Coordinates of C-alpha atoms in Angstrom, one line a residue:
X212 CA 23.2 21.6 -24.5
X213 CA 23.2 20.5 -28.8
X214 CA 26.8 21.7 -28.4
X215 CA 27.3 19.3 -25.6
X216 CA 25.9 16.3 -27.2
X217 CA 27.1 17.1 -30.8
X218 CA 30.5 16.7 -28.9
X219 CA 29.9 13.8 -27.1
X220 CA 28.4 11.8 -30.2
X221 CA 31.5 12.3 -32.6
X222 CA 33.9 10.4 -29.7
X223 CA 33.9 6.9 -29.3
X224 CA 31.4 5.2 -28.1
X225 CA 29.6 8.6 -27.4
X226 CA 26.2 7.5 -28.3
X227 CA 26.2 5.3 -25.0
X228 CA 26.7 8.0 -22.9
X229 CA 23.7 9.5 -24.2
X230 CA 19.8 9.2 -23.2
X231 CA 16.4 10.8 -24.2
X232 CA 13.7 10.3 -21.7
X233 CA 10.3 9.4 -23.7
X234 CA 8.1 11.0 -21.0
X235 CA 9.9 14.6 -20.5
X236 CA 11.5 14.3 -24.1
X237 CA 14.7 15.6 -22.4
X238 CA 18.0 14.5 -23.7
X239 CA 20.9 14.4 -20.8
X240 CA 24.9 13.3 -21.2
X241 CA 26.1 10.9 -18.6
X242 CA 29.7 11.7 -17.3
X243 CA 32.3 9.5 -18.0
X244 CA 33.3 7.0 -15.7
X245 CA 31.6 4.4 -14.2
X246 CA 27.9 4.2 -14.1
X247 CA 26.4 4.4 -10.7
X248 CA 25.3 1.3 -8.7
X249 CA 22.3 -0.6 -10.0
X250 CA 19.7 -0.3 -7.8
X251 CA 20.4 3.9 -8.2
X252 CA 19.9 3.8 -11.7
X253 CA 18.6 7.3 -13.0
X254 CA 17.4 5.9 -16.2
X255 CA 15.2 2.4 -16.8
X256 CA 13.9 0.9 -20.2
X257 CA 10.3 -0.1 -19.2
X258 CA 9.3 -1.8 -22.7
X259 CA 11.3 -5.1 -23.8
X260 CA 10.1 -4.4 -27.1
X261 CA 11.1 -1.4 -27.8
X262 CA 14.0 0.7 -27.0
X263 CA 13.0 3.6 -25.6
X264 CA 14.4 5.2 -22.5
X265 CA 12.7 7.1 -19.7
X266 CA 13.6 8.5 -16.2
X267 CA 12.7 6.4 -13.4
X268 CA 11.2 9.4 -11.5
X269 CA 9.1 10.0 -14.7
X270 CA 8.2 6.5 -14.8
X271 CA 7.3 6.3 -11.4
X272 CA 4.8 9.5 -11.4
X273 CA 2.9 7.3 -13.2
X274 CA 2.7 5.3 -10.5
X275 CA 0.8 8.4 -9.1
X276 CA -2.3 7.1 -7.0
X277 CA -0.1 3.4 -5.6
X278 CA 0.5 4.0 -2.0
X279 CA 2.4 0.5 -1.8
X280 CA -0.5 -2.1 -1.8
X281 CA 0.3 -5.9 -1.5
X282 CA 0.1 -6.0 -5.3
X283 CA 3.0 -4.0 -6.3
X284 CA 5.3 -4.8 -3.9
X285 CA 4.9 -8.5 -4.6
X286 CA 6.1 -7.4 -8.0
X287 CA 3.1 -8.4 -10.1
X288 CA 1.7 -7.1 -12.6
X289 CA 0.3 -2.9 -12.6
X290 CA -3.1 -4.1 -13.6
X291 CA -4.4 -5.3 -10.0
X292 CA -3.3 -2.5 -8.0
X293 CA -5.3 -1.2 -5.9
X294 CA -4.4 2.6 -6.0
X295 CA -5.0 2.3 -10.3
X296 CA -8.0 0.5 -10.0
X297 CA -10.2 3.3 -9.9
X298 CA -9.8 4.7 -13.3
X299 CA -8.8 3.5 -16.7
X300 CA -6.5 6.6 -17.2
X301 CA -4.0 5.2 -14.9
X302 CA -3.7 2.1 -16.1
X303 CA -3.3 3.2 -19.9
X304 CA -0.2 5.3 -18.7
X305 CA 1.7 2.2 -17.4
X306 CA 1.6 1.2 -20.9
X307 CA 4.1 1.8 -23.8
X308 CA 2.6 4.0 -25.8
X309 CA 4.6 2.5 -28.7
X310 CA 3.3 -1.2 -28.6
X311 CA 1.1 -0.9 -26.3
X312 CA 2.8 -3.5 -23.8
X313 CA 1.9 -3.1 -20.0
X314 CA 4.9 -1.8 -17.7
X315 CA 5.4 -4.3 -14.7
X316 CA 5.9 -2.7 -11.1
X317 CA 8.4 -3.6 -9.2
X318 CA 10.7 -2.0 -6.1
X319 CA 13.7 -0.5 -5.2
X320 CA 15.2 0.8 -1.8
X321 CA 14.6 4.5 -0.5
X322 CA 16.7 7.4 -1.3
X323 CA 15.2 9.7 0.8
X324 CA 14.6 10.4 4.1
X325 CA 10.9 10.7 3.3
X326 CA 10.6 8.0 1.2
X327 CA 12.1 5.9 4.2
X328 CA 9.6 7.2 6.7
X329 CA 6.8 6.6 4.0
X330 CA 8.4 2.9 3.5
X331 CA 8.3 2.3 7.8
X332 CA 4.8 3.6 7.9
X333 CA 3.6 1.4 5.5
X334 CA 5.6 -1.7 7.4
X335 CA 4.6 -0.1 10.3
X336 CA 4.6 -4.3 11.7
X337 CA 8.1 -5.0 11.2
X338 CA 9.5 -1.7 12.5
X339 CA 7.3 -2.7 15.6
X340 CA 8.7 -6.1 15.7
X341 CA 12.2 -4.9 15.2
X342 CA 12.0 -2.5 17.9
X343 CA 10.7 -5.1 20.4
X344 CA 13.6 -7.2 19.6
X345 CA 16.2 -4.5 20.5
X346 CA 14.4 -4.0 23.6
X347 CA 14.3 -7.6 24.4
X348 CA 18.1 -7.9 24.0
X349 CA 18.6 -4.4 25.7
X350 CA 17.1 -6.0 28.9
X351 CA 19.2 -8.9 28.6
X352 CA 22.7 -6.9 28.5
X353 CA 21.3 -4.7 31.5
X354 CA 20.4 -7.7 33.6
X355 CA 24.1 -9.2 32.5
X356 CA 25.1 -6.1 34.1
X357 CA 23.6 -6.1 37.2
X358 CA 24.8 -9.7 38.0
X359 CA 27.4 -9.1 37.8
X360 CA 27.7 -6.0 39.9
X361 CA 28.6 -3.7 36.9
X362 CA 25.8 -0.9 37.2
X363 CA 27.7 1.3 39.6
X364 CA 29.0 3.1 37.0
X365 CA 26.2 3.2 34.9
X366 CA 26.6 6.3 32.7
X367 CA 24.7 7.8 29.6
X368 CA 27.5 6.8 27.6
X369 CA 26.9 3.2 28.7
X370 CA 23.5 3.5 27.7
X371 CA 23.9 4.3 24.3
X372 CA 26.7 1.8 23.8
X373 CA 24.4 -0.9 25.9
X374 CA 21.8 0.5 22.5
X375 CA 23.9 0.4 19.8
X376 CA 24.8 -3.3 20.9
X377 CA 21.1 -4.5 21.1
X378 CA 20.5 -2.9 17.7
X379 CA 23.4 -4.8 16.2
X380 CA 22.6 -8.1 18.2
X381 CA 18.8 -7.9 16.7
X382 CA 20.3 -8.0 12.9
X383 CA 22.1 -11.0 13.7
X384 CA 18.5 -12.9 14.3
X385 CA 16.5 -11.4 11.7
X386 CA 15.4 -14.2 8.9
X387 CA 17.2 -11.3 6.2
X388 CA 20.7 -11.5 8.0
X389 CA 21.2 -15.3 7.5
X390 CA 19.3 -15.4 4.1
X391 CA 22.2 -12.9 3.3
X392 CA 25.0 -15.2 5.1
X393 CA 23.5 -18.2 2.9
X394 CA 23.5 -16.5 -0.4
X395 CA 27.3 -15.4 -0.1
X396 CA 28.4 -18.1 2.2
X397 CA 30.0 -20.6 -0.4
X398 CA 31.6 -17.2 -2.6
X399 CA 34.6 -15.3 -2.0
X400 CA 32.5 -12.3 -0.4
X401 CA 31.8 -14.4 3.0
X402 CA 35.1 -13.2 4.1
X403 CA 33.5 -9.6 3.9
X404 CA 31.1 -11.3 7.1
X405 CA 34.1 -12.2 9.0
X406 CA 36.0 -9.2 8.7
X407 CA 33.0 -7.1 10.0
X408 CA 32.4 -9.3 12.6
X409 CA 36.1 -9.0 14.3
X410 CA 36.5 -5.4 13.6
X411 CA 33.4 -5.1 15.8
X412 CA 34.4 -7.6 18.1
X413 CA 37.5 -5.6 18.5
X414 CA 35.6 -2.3 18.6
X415 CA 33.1 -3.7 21.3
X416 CA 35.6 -4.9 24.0
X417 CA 37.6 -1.7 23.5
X418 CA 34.3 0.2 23.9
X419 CA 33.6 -1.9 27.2
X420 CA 36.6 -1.0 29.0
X421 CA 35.8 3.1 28.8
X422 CA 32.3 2.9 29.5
X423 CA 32.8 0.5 32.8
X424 CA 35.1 1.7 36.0
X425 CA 37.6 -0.9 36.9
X426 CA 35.7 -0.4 40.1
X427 CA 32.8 -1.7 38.9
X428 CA 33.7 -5.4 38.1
X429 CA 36.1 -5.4 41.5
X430 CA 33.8 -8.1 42.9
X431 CA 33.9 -9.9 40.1
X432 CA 37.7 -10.0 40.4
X433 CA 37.5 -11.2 43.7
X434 CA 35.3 -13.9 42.9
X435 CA 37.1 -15.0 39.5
X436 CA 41.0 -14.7 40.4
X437 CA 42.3 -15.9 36.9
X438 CA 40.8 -12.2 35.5
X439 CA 43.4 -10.2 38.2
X440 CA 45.7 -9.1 34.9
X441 CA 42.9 -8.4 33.0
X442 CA 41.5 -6.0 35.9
X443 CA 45.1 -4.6 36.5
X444 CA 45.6 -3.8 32.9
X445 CA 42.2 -2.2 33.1
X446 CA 43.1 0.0 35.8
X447 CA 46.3 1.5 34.3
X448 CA 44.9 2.0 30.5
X449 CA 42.0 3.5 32.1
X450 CA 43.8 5.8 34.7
X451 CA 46.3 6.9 32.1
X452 CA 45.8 10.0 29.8
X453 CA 47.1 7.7 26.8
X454 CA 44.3 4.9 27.3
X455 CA 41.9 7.8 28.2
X456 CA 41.9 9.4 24.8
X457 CA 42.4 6.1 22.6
X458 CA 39.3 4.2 24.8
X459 CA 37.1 7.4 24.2
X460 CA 37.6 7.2 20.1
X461 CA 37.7 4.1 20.2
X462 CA 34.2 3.8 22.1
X463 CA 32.7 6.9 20.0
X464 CA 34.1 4.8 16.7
X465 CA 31.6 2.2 17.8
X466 CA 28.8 4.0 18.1
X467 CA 29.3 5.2 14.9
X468 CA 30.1 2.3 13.7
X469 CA 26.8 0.5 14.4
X470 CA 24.6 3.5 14.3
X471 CA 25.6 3.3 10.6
X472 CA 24.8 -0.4 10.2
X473 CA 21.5 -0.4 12.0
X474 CA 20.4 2.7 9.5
X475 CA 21.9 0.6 6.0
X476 CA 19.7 -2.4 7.9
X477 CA 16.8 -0.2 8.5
X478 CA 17.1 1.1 4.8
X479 CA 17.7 -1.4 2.6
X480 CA 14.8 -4.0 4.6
X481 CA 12.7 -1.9 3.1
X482 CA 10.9 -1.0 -0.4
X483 CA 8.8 1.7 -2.8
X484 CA 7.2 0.9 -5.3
X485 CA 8.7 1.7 -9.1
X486 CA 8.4 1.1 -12.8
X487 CA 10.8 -2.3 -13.2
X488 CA 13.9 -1.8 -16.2
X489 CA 13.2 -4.8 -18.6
X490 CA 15.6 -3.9 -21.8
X491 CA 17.9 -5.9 -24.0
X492 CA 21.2 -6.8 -22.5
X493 CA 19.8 -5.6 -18.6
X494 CA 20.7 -9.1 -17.0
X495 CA 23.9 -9.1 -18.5
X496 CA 24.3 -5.2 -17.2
X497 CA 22.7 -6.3 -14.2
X498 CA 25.5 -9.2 -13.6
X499 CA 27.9 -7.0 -14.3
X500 CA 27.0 -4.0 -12.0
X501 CA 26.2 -6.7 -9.0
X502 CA 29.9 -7.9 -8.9
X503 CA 30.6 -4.4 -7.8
X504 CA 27.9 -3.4 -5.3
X505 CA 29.0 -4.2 -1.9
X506 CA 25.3 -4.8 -0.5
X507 CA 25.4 -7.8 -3.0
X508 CA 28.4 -8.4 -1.8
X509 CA 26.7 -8.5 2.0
X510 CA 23.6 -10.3 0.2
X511 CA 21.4 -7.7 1.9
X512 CA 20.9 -6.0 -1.8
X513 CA 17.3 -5.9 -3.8
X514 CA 16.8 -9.6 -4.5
X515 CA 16.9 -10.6 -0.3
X516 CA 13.4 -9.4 0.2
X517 CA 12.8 -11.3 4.2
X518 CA 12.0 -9.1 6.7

């Protein structure tokens, strides 16, 4: 390991790539290349007045006893939570033990799959509210689809597209979707918004035409005869081997598609606690490492906190 860093100190610049955790007293070498995205930051410098380093996951079993409470994830001060309160021991360890300045607590976004469970239980309100939004929008698409005559060919692969859809459809009214839209919307990243949006779009009516027969909106036809091509062009992709495959992956792309954004919504709505990085130079770093994250790019990253 000496060997290691020896090496890496003599190049240039080496001594950046290097890091000494005050809690552990372990030294580690950071690969070269660029440092990972900032709200998965290994390290954090919880003293502005001195310049120690520590790892977060040190730092944060400090945290030990704080389940979450109201006071740490409004990102105030360690001294009024409610998990420290009960001994002065705890609160002395969110201290620097150099200057004897107190550590603030703020949050970050789970990187596990238990740490995401832990973060829905303790928001156990908002999962609950989400979930009766998708259900109310679920109802709404299957009462679309019985007007007009489309449930005949009601499959399980209808289902889960009729799902994915509500899921997607319940982001687009949440108060953290258009806070997101409002903090990008006059930068060059709104584009990103409209490019999701038609490759969806896209996605979705492709996704429609395999999961519903052409027999299914025959009435329809009959009713409306302007959609005649439309139905006839259904018929052939459909009945072809061609249309068959490229409708199926394009259908299985979707669900996919937005079973993966309804888990980075799920995710990144919600918070654990942590020890908050307050060094010299961490705004600038932090400015810098935003231009490249592409959930600040979405406005969806650490500083939207509606849910």
């Amino acid at each position: 390991t000496w060997q290691v860093v020896c090496r890496v100190r003599a190049q240039n610049h080496g001594e950046t790539r290097m890091a000494r955790c005050l809690l552990c007293d372990v030294m580690e070498v950071a690969p070269p290349g660029p440092a990972p995205q900032h709200f998965r930051q290994r390290w954090a410098r919880p003293c502005a007045s001195c310049p120690h380093l520590a790892h977060r996951a040190c730092l944060e079993h400090l945290l030990g006893g704080c389940l979450g409470c109201d006071t740490c994830a409004s990102g105030k001060s360690s001294a009024g939570c409610k998990g420290r309160a009960a001994g002065a021991a705890a609160s002395l360890a969110l201290r620097c033990s150099s200057c004897g300045e107190e550590y603030h607590v703020t949050n970050r976004f789970p990187e596990t799959f238990l740490e995401l469970l832990f973060a829905s239980m303790l928001e156990w309100k908002w999962v609950l509210r989400r979930v009766f939004v998708v259900l109310v929008f679920l109802f709404w698409l299957h009462s679309m689809a019985d007007h007009y005559s489309m449930l005949e060919g009601f499959s399980r692969e209808t289902r889960i597209v009729m799902i994915m859809t509500s899921g997607m459809m319940s982001i687009t009214v949440s108060q953290r979707f258009h806070l997101g839209v409002k903090k990008i919307w006059h930068t060059k990243h709104r584009l990103v918004y409209f490019k999701l949006f038609l490759g969806f779009a896209v996605l979705a009516y492709f996704a429609v035409l395999r999961v519903f027969e052409p027999g299914c909106w025959q009435n329809t036809v009959a009713e409306l005869p302007w959609l005649t091509s439309l139905h006839r062009a259904h018929r052939f992709v459909y009945n072809s081997i061609i249309g068959t495959i490229a409708l199926s992956t394009v259908s299985w792309l979707y669900i996919f598609a937005g079973s993966g954004l309804c888990f980075c919504f799920w995710k990144t709505s919600l918070r654990v606690p942590t020890v908050a990085d307050v060094g010299h130079g961490h705004d600038e770093l932090l400015k810098r490492s935003c231009s490249r994250c592409g959930l600040c790019q979405l406005g969806i990253c650490l500083d939207n906190t509606a849910m």
